[in-house]
mmCIF file of C-alpha atoms in Angstrom:
data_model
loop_
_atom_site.group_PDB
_atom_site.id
_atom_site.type_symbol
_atom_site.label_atom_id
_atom_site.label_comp_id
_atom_site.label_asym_id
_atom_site.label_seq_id
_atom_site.Cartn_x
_atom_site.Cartn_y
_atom_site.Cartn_z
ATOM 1 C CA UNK R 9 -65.475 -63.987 15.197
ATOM 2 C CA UNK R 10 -63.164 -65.895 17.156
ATOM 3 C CA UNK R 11 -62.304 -65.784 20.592
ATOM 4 C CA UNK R 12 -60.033 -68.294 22.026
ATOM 5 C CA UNK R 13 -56.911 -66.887 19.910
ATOM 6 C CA UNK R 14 -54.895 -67.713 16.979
ATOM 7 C CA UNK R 15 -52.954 -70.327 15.723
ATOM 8 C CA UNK R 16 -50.401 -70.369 13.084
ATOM 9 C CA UNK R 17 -50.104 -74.202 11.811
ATOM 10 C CA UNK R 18 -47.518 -74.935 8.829
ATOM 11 C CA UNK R 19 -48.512 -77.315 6.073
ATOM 12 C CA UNK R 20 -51.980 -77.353 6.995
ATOM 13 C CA UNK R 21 -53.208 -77.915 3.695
ATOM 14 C CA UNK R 22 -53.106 -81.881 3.995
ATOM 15 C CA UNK R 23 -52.527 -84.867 6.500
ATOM 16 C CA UNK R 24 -51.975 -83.926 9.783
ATOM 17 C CA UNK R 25 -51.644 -80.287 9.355
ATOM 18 C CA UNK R 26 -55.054 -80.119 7.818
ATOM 19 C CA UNK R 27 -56.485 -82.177 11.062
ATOM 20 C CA UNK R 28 -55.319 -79.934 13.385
ATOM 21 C CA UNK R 29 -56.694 -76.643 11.709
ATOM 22 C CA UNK R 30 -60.264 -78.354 10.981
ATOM 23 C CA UNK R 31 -60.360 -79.276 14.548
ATOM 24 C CA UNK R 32 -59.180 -75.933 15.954
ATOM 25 C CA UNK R 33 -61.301 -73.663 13.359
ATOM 26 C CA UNK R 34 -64.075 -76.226 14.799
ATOM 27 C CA UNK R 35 -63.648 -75.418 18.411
ATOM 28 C CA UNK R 36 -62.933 -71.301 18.164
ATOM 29 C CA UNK R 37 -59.448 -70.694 17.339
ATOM 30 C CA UNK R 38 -58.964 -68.302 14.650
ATOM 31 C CA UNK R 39 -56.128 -70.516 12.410
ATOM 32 C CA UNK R 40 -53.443 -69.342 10.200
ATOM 33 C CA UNK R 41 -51.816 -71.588 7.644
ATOM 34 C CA UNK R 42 -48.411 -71.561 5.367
ATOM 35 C CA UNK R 43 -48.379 -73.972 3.116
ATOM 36 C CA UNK R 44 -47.365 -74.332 -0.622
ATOM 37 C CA UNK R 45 -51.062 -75.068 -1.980
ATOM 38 C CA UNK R 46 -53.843 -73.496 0.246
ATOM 39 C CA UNK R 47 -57.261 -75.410 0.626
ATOM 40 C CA UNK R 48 -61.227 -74.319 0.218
ATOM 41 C CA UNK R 49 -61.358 -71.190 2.171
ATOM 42 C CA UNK R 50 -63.317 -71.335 5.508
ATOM 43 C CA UNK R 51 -64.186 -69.062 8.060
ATOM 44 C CA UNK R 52 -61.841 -67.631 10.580
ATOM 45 C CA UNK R 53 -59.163 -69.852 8.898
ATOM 46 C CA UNK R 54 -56.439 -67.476 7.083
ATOM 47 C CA UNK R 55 -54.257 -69.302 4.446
ATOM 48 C CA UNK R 56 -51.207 -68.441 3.114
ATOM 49 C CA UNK R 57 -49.177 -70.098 -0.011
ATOM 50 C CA UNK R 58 -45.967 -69.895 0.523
ATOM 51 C CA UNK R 59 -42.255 -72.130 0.525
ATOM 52 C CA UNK R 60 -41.144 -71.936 4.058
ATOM 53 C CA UNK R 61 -37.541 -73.067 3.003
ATOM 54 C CA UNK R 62 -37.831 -69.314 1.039
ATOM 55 C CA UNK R 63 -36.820 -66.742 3.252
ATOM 56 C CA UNK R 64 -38.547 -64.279 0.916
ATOM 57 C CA UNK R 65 -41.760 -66.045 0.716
ATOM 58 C CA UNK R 66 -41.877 -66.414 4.261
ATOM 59 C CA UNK R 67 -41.478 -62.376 5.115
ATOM 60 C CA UNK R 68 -43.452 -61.565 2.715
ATOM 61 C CA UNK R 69 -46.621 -63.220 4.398
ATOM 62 C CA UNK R 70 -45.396 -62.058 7.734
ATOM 63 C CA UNK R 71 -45.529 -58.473 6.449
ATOM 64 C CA UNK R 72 -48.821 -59.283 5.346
ATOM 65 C CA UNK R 73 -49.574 -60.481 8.988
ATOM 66 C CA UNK R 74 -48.079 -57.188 10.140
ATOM 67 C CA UNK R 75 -50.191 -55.112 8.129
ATOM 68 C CA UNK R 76 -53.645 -57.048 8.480
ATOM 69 C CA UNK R 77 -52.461 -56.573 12.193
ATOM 70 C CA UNK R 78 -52.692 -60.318 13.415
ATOM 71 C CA UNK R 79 -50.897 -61.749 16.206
ATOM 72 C CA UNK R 80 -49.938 -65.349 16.517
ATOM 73 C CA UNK R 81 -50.772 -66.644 20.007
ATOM 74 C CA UNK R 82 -49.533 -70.397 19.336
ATOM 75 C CA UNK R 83 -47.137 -71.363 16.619
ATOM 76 C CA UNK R 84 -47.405 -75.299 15.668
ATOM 77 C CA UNK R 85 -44.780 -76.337 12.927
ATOM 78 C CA UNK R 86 -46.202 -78.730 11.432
ATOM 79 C CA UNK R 87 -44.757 -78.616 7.901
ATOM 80 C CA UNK R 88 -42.152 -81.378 7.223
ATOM 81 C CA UNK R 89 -41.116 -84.463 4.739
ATOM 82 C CA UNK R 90 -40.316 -87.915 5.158
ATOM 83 C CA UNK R 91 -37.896 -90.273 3.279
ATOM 84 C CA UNK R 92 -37.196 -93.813 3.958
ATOM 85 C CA UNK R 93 -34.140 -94.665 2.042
ATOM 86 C CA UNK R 94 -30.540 -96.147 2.968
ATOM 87 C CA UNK R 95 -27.828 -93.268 3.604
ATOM 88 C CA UNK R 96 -25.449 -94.765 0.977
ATOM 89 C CA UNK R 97 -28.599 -94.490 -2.088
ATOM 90 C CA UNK R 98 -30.043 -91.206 -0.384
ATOM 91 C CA UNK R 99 -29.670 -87.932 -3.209
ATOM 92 C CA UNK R 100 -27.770 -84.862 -2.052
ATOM 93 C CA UNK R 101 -30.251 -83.141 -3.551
ATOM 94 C CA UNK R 102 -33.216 -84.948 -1.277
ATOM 95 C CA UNK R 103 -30.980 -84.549 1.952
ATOM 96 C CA UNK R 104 -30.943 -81.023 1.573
ATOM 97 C CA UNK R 105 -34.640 -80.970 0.477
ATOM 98 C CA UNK R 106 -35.403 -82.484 3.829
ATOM 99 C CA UNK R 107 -33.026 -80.420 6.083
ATOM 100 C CA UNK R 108 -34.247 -77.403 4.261
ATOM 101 C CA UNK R 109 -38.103 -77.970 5.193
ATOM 102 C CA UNK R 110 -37.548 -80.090 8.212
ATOM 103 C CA UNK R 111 -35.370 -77.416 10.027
ATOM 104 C CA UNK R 112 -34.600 -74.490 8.150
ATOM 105 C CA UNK R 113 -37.946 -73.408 7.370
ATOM 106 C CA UNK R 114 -38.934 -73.711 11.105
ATOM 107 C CA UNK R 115 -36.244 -71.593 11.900
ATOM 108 C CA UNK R 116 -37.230 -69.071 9.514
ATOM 109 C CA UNK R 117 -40.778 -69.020 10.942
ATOM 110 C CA UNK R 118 -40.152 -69.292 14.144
ATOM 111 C CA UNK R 119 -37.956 -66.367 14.104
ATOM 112 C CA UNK R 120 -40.349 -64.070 12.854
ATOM 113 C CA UNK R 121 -43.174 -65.714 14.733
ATOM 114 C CA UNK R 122 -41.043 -65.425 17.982
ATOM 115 C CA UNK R 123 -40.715 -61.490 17.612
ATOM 116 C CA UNK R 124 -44.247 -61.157 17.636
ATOM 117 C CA UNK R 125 -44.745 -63.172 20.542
ATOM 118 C CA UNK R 126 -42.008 -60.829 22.313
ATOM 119 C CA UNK R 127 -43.713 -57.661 21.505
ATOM 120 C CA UNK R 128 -47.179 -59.208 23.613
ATOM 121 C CA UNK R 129 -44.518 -61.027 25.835
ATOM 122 C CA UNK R 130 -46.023 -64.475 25.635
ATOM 123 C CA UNK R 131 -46.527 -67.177 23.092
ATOM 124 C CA UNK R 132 -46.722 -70.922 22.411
ATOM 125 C CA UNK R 133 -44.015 -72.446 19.913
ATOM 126 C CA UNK R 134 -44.620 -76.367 19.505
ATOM 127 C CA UNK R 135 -42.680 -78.174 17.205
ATOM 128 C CA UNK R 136 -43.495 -80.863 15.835
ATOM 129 C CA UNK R 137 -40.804 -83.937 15.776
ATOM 130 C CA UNK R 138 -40.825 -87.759 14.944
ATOM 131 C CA UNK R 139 -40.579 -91.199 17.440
ATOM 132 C CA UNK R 140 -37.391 -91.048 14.618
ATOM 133 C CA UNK R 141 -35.349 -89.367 16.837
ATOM 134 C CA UNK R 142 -34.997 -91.462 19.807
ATOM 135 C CA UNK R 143 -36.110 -95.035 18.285
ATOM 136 C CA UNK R 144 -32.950 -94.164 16.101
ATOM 137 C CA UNK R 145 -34.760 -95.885 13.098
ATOM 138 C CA UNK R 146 -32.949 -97.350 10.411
ATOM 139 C CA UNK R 147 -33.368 -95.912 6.766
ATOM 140 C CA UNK R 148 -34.333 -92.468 8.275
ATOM 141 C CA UNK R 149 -30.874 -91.400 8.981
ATOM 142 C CA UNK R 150 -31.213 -87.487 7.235
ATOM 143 C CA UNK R 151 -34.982 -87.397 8.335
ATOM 144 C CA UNK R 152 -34.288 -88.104 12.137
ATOM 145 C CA UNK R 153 -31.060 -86.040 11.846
ATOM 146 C CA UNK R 154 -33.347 -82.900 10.542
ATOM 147 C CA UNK R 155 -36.072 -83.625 13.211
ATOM 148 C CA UNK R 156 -32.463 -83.508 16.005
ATOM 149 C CA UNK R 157 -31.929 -80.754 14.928
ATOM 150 C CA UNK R 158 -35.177 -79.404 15.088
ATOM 151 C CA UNK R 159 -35.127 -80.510 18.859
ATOM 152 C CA UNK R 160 -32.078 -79.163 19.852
ATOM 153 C CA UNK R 161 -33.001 -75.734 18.380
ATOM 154 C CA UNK R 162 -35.781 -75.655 20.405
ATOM 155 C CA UNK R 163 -34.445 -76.389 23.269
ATOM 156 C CA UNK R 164 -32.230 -73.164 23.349
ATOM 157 C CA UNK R 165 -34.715 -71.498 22.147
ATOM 158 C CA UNK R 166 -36.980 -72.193 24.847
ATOM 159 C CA UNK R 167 -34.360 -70.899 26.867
ATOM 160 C CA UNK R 168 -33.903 -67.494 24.881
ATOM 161 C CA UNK R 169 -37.297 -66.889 24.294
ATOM 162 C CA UNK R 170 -38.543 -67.711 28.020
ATOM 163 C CA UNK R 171 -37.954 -64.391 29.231
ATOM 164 C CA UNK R 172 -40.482 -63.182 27.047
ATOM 165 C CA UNK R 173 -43.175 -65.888 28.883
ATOM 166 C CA UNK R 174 -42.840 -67.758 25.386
ATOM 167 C CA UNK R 175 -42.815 -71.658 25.766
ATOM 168 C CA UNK R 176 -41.360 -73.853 22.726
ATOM 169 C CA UNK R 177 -41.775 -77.219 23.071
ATOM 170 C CA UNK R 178 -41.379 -80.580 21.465
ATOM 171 C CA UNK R 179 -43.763 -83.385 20.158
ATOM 172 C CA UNK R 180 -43.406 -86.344 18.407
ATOM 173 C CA UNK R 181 -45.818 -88.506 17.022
ATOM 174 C CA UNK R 182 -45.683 -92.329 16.827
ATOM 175 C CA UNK R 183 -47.054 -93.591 13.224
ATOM 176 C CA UNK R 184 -50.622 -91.662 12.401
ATOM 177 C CA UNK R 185 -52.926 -92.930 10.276
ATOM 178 C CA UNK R 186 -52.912 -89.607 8.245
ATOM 179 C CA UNK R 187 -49.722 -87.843 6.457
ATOM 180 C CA UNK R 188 -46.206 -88.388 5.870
ATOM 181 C CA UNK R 189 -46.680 -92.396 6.623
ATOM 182 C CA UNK R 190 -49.170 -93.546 3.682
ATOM 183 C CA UNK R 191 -46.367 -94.224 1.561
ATOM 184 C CA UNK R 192 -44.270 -96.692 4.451
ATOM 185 C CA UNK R 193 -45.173 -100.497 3.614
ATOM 186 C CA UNK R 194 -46.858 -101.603 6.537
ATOM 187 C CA UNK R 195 -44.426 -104.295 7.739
ATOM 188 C CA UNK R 196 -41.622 -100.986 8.439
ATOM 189 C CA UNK R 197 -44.731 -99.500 10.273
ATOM 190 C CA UNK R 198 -45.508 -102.846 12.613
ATOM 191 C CA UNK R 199 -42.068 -103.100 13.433
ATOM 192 C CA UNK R 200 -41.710 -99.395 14.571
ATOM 193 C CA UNK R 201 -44.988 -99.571 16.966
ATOM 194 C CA UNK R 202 -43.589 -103.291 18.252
ATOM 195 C CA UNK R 203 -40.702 -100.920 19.661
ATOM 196 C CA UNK R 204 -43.279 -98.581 21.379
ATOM 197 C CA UNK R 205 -44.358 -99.586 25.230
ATOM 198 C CA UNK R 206 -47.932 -99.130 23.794
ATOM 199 C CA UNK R 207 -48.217 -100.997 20.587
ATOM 200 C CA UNK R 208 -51.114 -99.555 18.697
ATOM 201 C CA UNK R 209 -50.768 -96.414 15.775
ATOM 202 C CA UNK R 210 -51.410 -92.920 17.009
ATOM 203 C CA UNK R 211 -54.592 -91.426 16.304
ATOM 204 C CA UNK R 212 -55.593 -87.325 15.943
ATOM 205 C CA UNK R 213 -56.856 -87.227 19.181
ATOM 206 C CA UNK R 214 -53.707 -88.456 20.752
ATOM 207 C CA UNK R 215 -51.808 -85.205 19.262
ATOM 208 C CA UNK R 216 -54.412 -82.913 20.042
ATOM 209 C CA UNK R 217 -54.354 -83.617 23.570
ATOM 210 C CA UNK R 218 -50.423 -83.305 23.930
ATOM 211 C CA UNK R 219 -50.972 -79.895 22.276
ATOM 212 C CA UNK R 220 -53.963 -79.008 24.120
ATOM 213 C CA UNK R 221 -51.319 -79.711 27.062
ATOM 214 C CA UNK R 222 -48.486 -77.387 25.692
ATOM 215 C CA UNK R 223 -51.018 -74.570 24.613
ATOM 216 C CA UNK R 224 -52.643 -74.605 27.981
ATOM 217 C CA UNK R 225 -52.383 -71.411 29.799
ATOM 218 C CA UNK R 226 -51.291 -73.068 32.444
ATOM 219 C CA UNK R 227 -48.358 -74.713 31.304
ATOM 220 C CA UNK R 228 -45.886 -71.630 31.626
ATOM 221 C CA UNK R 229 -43.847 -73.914 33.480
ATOM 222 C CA UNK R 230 -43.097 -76.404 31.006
ATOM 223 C CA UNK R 231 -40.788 -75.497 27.953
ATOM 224 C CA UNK R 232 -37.393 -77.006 26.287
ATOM 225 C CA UNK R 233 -39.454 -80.648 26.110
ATOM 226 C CA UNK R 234 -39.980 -82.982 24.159
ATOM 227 C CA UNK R 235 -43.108 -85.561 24.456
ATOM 228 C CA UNK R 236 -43.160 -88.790 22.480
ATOM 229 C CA UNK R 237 -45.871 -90.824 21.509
ATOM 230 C CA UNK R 238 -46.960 -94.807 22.532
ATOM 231 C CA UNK R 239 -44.466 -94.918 25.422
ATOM 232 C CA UNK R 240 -41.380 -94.490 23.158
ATOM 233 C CA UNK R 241 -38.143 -93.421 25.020
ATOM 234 C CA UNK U 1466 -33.262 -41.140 0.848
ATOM 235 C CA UNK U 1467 -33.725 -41.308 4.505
ATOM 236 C CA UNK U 1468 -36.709 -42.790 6.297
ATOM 237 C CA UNK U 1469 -35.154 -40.965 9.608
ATOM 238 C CA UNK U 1470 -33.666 -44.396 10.747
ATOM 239 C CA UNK U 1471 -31.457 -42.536 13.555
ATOM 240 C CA UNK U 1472 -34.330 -41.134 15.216
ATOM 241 C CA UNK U 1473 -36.451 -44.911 14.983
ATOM 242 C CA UNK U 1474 -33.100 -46.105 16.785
ATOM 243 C CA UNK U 1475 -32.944 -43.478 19.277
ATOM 244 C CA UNK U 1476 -36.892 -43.878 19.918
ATOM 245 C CA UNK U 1477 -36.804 -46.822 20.631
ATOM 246 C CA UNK U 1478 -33.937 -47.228 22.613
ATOM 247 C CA UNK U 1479 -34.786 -44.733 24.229
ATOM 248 C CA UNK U 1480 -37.813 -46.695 25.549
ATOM 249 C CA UNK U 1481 -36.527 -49.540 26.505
ATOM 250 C CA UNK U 1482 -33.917 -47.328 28.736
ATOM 251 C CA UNK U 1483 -37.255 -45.986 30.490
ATOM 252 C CA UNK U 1484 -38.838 -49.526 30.844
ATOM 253 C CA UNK U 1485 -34.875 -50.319 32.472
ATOM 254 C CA UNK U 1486 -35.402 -47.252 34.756
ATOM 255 C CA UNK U 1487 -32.286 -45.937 32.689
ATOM 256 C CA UNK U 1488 -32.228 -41.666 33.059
ATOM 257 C CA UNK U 1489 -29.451 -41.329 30.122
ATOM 258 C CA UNK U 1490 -30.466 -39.191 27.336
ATOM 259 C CA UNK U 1491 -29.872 -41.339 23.575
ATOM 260 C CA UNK U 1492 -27.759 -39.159 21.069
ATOM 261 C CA UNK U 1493 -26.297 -40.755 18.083
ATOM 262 C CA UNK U 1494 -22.792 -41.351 19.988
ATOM 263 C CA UNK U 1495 -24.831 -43.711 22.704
ATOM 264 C CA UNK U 1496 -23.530 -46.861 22.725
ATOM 265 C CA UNK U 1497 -26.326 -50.121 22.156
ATOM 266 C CA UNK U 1498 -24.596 -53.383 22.858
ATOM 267 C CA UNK U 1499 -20.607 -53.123 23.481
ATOM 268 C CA UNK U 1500 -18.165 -54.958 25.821
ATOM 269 C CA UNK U 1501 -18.007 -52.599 28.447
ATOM 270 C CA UNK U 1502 -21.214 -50.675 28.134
ATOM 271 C CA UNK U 1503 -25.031 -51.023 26.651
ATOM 272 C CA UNK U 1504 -28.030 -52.946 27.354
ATOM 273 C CA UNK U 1505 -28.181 -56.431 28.246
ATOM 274 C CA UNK U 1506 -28.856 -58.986 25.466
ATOM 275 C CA UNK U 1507 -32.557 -59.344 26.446
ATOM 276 C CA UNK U 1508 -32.989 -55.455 25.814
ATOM 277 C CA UNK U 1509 -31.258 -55.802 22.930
ATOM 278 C CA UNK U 1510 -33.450 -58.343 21.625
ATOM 279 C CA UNK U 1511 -36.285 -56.641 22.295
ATOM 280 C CA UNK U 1512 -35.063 -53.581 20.668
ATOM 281 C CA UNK U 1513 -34.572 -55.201 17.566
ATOM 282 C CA UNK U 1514 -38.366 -56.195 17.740
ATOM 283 C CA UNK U 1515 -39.519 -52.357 17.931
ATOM 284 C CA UNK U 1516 -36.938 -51.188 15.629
ATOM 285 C CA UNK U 1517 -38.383 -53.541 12.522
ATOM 286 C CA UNK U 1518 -41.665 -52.972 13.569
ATOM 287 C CA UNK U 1519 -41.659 -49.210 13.332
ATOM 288 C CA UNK U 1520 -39.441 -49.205 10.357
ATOM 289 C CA UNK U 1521 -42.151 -50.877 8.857
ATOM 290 C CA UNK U 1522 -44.999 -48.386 10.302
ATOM 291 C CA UNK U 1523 -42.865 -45.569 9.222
ATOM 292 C CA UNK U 1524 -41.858 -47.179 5.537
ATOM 293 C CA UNK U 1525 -43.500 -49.888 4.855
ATOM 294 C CA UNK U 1526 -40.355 -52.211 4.660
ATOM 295 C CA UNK U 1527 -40.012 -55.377 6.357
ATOM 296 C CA UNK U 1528 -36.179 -55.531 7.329
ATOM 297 C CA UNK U 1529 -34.660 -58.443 9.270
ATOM 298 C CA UNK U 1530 -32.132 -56.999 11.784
ATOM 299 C CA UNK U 1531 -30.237 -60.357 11.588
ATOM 300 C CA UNK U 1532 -26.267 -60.014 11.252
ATOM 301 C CA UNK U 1533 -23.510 -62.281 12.124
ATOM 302 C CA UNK U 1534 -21.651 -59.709 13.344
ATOM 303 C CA UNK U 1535 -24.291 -59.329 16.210
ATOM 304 C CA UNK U 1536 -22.557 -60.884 19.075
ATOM 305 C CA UNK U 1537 -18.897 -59.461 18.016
ATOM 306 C CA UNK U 1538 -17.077 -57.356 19.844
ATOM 307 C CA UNK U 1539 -15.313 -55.367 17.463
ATOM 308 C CA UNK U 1540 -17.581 -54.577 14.261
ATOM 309 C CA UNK U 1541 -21.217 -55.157 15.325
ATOM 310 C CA UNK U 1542 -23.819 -53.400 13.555
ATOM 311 C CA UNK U 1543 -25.565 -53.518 17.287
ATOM 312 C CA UNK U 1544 -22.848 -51.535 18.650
ATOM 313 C CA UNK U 1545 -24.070 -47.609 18.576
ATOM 314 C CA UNK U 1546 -27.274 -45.300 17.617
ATOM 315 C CA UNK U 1547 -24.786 -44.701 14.552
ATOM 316 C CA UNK U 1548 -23.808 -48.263 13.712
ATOM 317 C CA UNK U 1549 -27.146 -49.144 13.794
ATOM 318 C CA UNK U 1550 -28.503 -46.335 11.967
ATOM 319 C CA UNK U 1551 -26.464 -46.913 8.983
ATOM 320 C CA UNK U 1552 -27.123 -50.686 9.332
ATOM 321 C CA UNK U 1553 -30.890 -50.359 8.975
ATOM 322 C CA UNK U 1554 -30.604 -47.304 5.929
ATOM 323 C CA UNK U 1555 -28.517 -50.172 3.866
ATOM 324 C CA UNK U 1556 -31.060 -52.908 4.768
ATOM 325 C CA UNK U 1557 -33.923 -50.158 3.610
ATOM 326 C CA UNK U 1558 -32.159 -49.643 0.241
ATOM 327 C CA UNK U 1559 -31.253 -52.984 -0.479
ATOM 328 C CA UNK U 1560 -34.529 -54.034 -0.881
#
């Protein structure tokens, strides 16, 4: 039985996602995971399949919450897609594909997530961004737009939700060995982390700290933020 | 087919009105959230919270109180025990 709370973590069933719920589930958390094709099942770890761009998908596993009586303590969304590709040869149909996942389906989490933090009148939201946003990468023009987005949403959200003693706050990770990156040639990667004040790739430990941080009982005081990774700015 | 809606509204408003320290009795004619009258939008948010919570408890239905009428003036679903009422009963039935 766990004891040091729950977590809900979006597409935890690969990359970084599935990091961060191994390494919670392996230090006490009970975890709870959205994503479209759960993993092996494990102890204390709760997975649900579901399309977080579909709004019916996504209540119906938060009525199953409801009814299996579980309460989210920290909400990390996680889930999200990448696409390197020029604006002028970039689909309609694979901008909306990554606004849809990249910001709608956080918003359709984190508003049903969020009312359940109300009713026990605290909560952790972290969301999780990109370095895209303020390196202003080229060929990532609808992937850093979705992950603004995502930013500015929480930060008015932070400030509706912070009566309630609910933080949301922002990370963004530099270039992780693990996830959405295994597909970038390594030359686009090198000259990303060249940008960074520390030039080296992320590792897990480097996000679990920052969200250690955010989580941290003692961090009521910090919400509406965003962190970046490798001394990006 | 009713699932009582009217008296889940009143309950809980009538709740939060005792957590505000508020003495008024709720009847269907109280107004929620108007321009001149009604609980602040912190209230009202988390009366939305214990009104789809206990619609659920009561019928098993997972409505989303979400409208974007919510912040209007004239024609909000948000505005009155009735309003409200007869919001919830057509989210009940359209699913």
């Amino acid at each position: 039985m766990s004891n040091k709370g729950t977590i809900l973590i979006t597409g935890a069933s690969k990359g970084i996602g599935k990091s961060l719920a191994d390494h919670y589930l392996g230090i006490g958390f009970k975890v709870i995971s959205i994503s479209r094709s759960p993993g092996p099942e494990k102890e204390n770890h709760i997975q649900y399949q579901a399309d977080i761009t579909n709004e019916e998908e996504v209540r119906q596993v938060i009525t199953q919450l409801k009814q299996n009586k579980i309460t989210i303590d920290v909400l990390i969304n996680n889930a999200g897609i990448a696409s390197m590709n020029f604006m002028v040869t970039t689909s309609f149909a694979k901008a909306t594909e990554i606004i849809n996942t990249n910001f709608l389906g956080v918003f359709l989490i984190t508003r049903e997530i969020s009312k359940m933090m109300i009713r026990k009148n605290m909560g952790r939201i972290i969301n999780i961004s990109s370095v895209s946003v303020p390196m202003h990468l080229e060929w990532q023009s609808v992937y850093a737009a979705s992950k603004s987005a995502l930013e500015e949403f929480t930060r008015i959200i932070a400030k509706e939700l912070a009566p309630f003693h609910i933080t949301a706050n922002i990370l963004g990770p530099n270039p992780v060995d693990i996830g959405l990156i295994k597909n970038i040639p390594v030359k686009n990667l090198e000259k990303v982390i060249n940008q960074q004040a520390v030039k080296r790739r992320g590792e897990l430990q480097d996000i679990i700290h920052c969200l250690d941080f955010f989580m941290d009982e003692k961090s009521a005081f910090i919400t509406g933020q965003s962190l970046y990774l490798g001394g990006v700015f | 087919m009713t699932f009582g809606t009217e008296e889940i509204v009143k309950s809980c408003l009538q709740n939060i009105y005792e957590e505000l320290g508020i003495h008024n009795e709720v009847n269907n004619a109280t107004i929620i959230y108007g321009p001149e009258e009604g609980i602040n939008s912190l209230s009202l948010v988390r009366l939305i919270v214990d009104i789809e919570e206990m619609v659920l408890t009561n019928s098993g239905k997972n409505i989303v109180l979400a409208d974007d009428r919510a912040l209007s003036m004239k024609n909000s679903p948000f505005y009155s025990v009735t309003t409200l009422s007869a919001y919830i009963t057509t989210l009940i039935h359209e699913q």
